Coordinates of C-alpha atoms (C1' of nucleotides) in Angstrom, one line a residue:
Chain A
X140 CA -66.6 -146.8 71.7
X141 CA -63.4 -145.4 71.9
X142 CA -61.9 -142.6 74.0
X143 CA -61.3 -139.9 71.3
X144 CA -65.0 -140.9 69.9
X145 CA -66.3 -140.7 73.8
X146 CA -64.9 -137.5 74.1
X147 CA -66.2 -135.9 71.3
X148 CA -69.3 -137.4 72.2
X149 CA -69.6 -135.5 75.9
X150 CA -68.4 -132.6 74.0
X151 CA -71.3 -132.3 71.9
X152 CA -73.9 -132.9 75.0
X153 CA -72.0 -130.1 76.8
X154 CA -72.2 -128.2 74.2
X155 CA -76.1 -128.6 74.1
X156 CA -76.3 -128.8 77.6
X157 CA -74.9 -124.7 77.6
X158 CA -77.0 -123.8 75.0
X159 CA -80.2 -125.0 76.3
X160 CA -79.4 -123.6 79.5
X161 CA -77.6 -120.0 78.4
X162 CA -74.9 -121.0 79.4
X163 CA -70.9 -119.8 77.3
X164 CA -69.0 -121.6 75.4
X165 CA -65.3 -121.0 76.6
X166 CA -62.3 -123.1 76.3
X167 CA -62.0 -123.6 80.1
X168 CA -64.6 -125.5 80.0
X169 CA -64.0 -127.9 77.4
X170 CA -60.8 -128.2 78.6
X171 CA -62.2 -129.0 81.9
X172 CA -64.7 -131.4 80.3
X173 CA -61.0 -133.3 78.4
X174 CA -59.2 -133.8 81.1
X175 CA -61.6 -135.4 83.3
X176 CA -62.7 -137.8 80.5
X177 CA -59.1 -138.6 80.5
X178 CA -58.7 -139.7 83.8
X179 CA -59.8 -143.5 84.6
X180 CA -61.2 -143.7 88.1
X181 CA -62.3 -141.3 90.9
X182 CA -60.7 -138.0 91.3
X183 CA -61.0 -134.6 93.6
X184 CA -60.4 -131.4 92.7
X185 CA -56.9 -131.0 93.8
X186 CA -56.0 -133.9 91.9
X187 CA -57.5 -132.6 88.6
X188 CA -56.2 -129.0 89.5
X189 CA -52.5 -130.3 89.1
X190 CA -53.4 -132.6 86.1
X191 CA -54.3 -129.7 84.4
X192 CA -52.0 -127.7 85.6
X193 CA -48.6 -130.7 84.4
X194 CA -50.5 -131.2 81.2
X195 CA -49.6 -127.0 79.9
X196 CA -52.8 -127.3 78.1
X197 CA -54.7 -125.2 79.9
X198 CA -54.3 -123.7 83.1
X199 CA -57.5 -122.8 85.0
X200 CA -58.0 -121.8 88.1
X201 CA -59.7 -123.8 91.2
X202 CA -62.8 -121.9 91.3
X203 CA -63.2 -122.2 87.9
X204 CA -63.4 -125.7 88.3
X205 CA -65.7 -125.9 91.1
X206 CA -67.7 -123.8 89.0
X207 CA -67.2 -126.0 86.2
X208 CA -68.2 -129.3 87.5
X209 CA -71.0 -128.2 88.7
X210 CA -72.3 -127.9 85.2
X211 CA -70.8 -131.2 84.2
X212 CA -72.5 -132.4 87.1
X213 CA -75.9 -131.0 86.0
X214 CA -75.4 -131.9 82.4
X215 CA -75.2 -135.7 83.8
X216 CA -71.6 -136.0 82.4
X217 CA -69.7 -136.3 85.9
X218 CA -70.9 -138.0 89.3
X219 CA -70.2 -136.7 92.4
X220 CA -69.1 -139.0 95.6
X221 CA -68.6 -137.8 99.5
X222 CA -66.3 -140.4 100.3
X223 CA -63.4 -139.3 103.2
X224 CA -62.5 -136.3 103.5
X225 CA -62.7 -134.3 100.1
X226 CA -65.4 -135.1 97.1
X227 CA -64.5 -137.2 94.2
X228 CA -65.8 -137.2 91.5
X229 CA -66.2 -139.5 88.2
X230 CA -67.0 -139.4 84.7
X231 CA -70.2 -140.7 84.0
X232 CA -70.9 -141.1 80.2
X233 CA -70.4 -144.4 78.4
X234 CA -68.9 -145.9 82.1
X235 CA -70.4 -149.1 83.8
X236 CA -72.5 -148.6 86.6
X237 CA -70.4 -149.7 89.6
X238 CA -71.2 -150.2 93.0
X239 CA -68.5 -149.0 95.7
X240 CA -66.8 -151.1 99.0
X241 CA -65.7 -149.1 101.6
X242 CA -63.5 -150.5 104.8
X243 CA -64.0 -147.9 107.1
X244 CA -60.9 -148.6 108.9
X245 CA -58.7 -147.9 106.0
X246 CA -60.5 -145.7 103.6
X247 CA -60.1 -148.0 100.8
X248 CA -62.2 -147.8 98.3
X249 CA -63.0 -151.1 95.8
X250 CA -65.4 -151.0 93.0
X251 CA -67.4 -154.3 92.1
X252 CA -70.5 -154.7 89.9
X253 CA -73.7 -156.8 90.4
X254 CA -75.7 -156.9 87.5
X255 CA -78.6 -158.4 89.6
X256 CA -78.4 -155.3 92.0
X257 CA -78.3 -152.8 89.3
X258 CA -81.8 -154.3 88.0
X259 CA -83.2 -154.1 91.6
X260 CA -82.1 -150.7 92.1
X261 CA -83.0 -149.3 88.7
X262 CA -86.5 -150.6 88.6
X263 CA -87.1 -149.5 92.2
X264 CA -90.4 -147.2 91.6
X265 CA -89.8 -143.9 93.3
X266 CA -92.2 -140.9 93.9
X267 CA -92.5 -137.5 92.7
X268 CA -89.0 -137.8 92.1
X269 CA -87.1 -138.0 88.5
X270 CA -84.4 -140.6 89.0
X271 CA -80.7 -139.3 87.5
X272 CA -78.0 -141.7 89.4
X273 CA -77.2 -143.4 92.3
X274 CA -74.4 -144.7 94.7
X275 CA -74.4 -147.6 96.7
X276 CA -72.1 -147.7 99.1
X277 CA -71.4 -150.6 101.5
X278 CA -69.4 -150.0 104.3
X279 CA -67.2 -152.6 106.3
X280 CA -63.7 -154.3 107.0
X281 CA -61.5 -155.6 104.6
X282 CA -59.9 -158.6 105.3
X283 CA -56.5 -157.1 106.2
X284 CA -58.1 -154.8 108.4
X285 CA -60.3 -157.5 110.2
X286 CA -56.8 -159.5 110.7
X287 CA -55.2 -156.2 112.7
X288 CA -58.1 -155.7 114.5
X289 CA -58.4 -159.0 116.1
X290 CA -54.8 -159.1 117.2
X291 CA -55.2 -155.4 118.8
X292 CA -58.1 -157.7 120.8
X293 CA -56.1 -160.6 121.4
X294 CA -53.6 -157.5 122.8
X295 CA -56.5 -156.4 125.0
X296 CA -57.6 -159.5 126.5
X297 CA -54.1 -160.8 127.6
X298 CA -53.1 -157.6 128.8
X299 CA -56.5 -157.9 131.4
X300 CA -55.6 -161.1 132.5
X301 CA -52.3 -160.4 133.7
Chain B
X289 CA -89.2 -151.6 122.3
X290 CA -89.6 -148.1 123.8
X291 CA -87.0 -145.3 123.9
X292 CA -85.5 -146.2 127.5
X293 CA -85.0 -149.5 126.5
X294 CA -83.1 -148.9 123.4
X295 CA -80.5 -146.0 125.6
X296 CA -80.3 -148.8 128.2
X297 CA -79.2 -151.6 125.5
X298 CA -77.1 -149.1 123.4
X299 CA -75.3 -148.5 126.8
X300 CA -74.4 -152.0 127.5
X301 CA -73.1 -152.5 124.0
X302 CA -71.0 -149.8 124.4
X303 CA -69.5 -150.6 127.3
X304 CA -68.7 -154.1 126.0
X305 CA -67.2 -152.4 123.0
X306 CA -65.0 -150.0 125.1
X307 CA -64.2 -152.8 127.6
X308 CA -63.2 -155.1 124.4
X309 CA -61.5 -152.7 122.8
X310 CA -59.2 -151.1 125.7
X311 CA -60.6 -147.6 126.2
X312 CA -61.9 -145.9 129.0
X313 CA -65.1 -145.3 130.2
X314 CA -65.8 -141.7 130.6
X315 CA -69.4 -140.0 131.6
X316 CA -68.6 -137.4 128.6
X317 CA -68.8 -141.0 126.7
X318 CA -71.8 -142.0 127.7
X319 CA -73.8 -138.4 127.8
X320 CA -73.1 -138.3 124.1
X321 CA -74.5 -141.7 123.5
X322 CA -77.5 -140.9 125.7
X323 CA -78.2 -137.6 123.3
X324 CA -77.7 -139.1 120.0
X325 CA -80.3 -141.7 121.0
X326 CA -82.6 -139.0 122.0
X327 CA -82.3 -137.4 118.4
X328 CA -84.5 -138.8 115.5
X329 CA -83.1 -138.6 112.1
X330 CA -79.8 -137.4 111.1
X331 CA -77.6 -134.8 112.4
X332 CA -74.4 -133.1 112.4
X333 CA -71.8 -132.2 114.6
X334 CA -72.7 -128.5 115.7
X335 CA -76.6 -129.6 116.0
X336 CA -75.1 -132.1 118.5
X337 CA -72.9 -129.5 119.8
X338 CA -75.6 -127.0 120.7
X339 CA -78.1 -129.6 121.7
X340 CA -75.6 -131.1 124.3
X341 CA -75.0 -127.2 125.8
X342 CA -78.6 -126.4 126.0
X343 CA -79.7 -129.8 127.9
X344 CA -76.9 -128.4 130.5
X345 CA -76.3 -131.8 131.3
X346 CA -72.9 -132.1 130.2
X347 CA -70.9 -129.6 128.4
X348 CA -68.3 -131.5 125.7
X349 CA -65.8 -129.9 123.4
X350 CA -66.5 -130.6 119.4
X351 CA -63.3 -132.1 119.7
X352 CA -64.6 -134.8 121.9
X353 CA -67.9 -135.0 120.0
X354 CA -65.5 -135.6 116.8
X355 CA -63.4 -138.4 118.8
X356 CA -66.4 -140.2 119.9
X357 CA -68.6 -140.4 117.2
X358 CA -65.6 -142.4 115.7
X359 CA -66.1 -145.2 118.6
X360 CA -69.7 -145.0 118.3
X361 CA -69.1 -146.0 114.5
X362 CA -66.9 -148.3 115.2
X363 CA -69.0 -150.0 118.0
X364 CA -71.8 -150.1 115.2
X365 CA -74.2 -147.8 117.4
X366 CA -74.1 -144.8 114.7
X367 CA -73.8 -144.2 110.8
X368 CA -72.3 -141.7 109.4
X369 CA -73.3 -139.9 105.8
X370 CA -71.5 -137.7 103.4
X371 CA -74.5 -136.0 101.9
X372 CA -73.9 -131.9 101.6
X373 CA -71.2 -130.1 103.3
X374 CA -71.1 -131.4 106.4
X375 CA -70.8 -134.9 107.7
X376 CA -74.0 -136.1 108.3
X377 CA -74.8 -138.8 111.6
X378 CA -77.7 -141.4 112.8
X379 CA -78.2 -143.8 115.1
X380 CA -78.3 -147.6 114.1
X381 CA -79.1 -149.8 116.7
X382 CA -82.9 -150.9 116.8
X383 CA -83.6 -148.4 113.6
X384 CA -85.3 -149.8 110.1
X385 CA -83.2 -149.8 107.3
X386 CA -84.0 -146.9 104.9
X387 CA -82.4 -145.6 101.2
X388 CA -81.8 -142.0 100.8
X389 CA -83.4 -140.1 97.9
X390 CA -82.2 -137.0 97.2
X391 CA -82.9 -134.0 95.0
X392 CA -79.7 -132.6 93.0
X393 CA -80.9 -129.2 93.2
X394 CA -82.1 -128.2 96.6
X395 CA -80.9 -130.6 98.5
X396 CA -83.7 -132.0 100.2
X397 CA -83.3 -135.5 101.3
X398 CA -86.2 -138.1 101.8
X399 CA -85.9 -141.2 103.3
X400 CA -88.1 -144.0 102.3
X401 CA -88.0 -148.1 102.7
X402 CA -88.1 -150.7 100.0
X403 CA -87.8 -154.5 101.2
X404 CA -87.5 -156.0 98.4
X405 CA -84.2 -153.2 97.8
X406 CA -83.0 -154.0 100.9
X407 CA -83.0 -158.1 100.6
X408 CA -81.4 -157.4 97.3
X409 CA -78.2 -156.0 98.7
X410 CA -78.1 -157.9 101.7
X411 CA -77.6 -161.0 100.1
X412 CA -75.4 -159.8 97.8
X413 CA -71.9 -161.7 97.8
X414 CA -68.7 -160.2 98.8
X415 CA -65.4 -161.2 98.5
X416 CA -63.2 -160.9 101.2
X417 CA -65.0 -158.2 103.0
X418 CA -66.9 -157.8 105.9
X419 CA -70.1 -155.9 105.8
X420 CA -71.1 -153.8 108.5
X421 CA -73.8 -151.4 106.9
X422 CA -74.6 -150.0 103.5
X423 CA -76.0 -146.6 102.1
X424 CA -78.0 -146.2 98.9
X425 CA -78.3 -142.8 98.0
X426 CA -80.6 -141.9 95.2
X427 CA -80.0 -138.7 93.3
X428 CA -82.3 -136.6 91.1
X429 CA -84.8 -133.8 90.8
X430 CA -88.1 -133.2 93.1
X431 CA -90.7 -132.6 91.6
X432 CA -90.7 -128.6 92.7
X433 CA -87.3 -128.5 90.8
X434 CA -88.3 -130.5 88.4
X435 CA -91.1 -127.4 87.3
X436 CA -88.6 -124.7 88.5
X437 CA -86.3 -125.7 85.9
X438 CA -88.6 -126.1 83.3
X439 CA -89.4 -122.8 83.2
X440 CA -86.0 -121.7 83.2
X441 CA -85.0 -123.2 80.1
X442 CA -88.4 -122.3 78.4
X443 CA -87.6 -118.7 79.5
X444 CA -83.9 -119.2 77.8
X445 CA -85.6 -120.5 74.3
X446 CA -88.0 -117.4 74.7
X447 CA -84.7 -115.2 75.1
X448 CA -83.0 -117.0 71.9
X449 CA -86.4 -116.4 69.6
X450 CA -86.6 -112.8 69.9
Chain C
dG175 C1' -70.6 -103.0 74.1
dT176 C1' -72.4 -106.0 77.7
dC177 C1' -72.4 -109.2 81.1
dA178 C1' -71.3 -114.1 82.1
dG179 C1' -67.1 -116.2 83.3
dT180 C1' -62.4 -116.2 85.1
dG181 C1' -58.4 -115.8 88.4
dC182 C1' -56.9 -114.5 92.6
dA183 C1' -56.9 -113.9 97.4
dA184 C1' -59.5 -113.6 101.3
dA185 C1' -63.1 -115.6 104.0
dC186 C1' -65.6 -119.3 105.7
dT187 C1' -66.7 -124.0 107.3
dT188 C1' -65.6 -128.3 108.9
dT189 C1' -62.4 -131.3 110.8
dT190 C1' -57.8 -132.4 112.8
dT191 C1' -54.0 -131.7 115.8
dG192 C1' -50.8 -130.2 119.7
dC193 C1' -50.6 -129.5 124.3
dA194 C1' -51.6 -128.8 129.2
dA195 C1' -54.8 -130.3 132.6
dC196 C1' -57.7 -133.9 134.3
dT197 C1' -59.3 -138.4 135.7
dA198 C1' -60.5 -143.5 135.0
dC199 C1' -58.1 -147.4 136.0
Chain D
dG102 C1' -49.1 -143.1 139.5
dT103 C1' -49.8 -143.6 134.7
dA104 C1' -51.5 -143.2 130.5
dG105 C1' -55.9 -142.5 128.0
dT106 C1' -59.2 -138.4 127.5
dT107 C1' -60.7 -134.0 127.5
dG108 C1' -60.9 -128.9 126.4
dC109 C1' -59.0 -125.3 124.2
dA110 C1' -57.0 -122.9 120.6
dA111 C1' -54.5 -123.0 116.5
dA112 C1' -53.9 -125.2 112.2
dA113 C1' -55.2 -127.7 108.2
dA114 C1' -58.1 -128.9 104.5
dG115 C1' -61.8 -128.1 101.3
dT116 C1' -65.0 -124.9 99.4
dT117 C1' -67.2 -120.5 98.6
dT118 C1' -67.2 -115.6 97.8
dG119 C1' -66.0 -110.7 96.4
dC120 C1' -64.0 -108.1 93.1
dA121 C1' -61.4 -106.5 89.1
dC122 C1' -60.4 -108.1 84.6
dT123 C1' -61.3 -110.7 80.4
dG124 C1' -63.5 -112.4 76.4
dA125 C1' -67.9 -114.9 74.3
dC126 C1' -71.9 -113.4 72.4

DNA sequence: GTCAGTGCAAACTTTTTGCAACTAC
DNA sequence: GTAGTTGCAAAAAGTTTGCACTGAC
């Protein structure tokens, strides 16, 4: 599928999403709901905020899209994360399931996917509980950051022996 | 192994990792450690905060609490989660490994264990990475929400009909 | 016309930072 | 004695809230 056919794909299950739920139809949201499926990749709110805001489109306010995504978020069209500092978010329609690698000495964030651990999670039977997504996140060192960590030890050790 | 065990272990560790790594071994250090392990389940910063003042132990600034808890992590002794506004902490050593299942709507987190989940992403390969810990959250609708919402939206078609 | 939704600014919460005082080494 | 730590308070960062105005229905 395409972008321009993806996007007016979301549009429509927004638009049913509001109507089911009595929810308005108004242009801040849709424009909202454009510009996040235009981004690849995670974003936060300040990031999307300025996107909207360079793109002369449509200029909306923060709240509103705090408001906003919380819909989207409800409607199953964006995924939240509460990596660092600041939530990100993602679009979530027509994207491959990912998995994400954290080094928790640098923050960075990698995406990989496992086809065999997407089965395993998926078919995990859960209890009282209606499954919508999930995150996996799996926390460590990258290899740069294992290399600067040993020489600050290496540091450590011959300062002791002195 | 019992409780006093596990504080007298977790101590050692710690004062491997803060001999290893160069940093001083202050009592605020180790009352902190001592109180986490006390604590079952997960908890933030200002639960930790109060609970330390009202033991009357040791009084510790958040500020300490903050720069702490980053060693502890480090050292492996305590996870941290992002579920919710506020960061989220645990202790590690000597605990089963659990998922996270958690409802959308209220909030509510449940923790629950799955083997056959938890072999899964332990053997999973990584490139140039080195795990330290993982964190599967599962996200979705209780069962309570589940019903509250249904009634919402059959309230809104109800509206719509008249 | 009505009320949900919006923008703005202020408030609030959580976390980080700068600095003087303290203390582990 | 020195430099890593602490406590405090101020600042920063992210998010929520109150209120007047707007526009979708």
């Amino acid at each position: 599928m395409d972008t321009q056919n993806v996007k007016d794909t979301v549009r429509q299950i927004f638009t049913e999403y509001l109507n089911t739920n009595g929810h308005r139809k108004t242009p801040e949201r849709y424009a909202i709901l454009d510009t996040i499926y235009s981004i690849d990749g995670h974003f936060d709110i300040d990031t999307l905020y300025s996107l909207m805001l360079n793109q002369e489109k449509f200029r909306v306010s923060r709240a509103t899209l705090y408001n906003t995504i919380i819909l989207l978020i409800d409607a199953r069209l964006v995924i939240k994360h509460q990596f660092g500092n600041s939530s990100q978010y993602e679009k979530s329609y027509n994207c491959n399931t990912h998995h994400h690698q954290i080094c928790t000495q640098c923050g960075k964030v990698t995406e990989f996917q496992n086809d065999e651990l997407q089965s395993a999670i998926e078919s995990t039977k859960l209890s009282r509980f209606q499954l919508s997504h999930y995150s996996l996140y799996i926390y460590g060192m990258c290899s740069k950051c294992v290399r600067a960590k040993n020489r600050k030890k290496i540091n450590n050790n011959n300062k002791k022996e002195k």
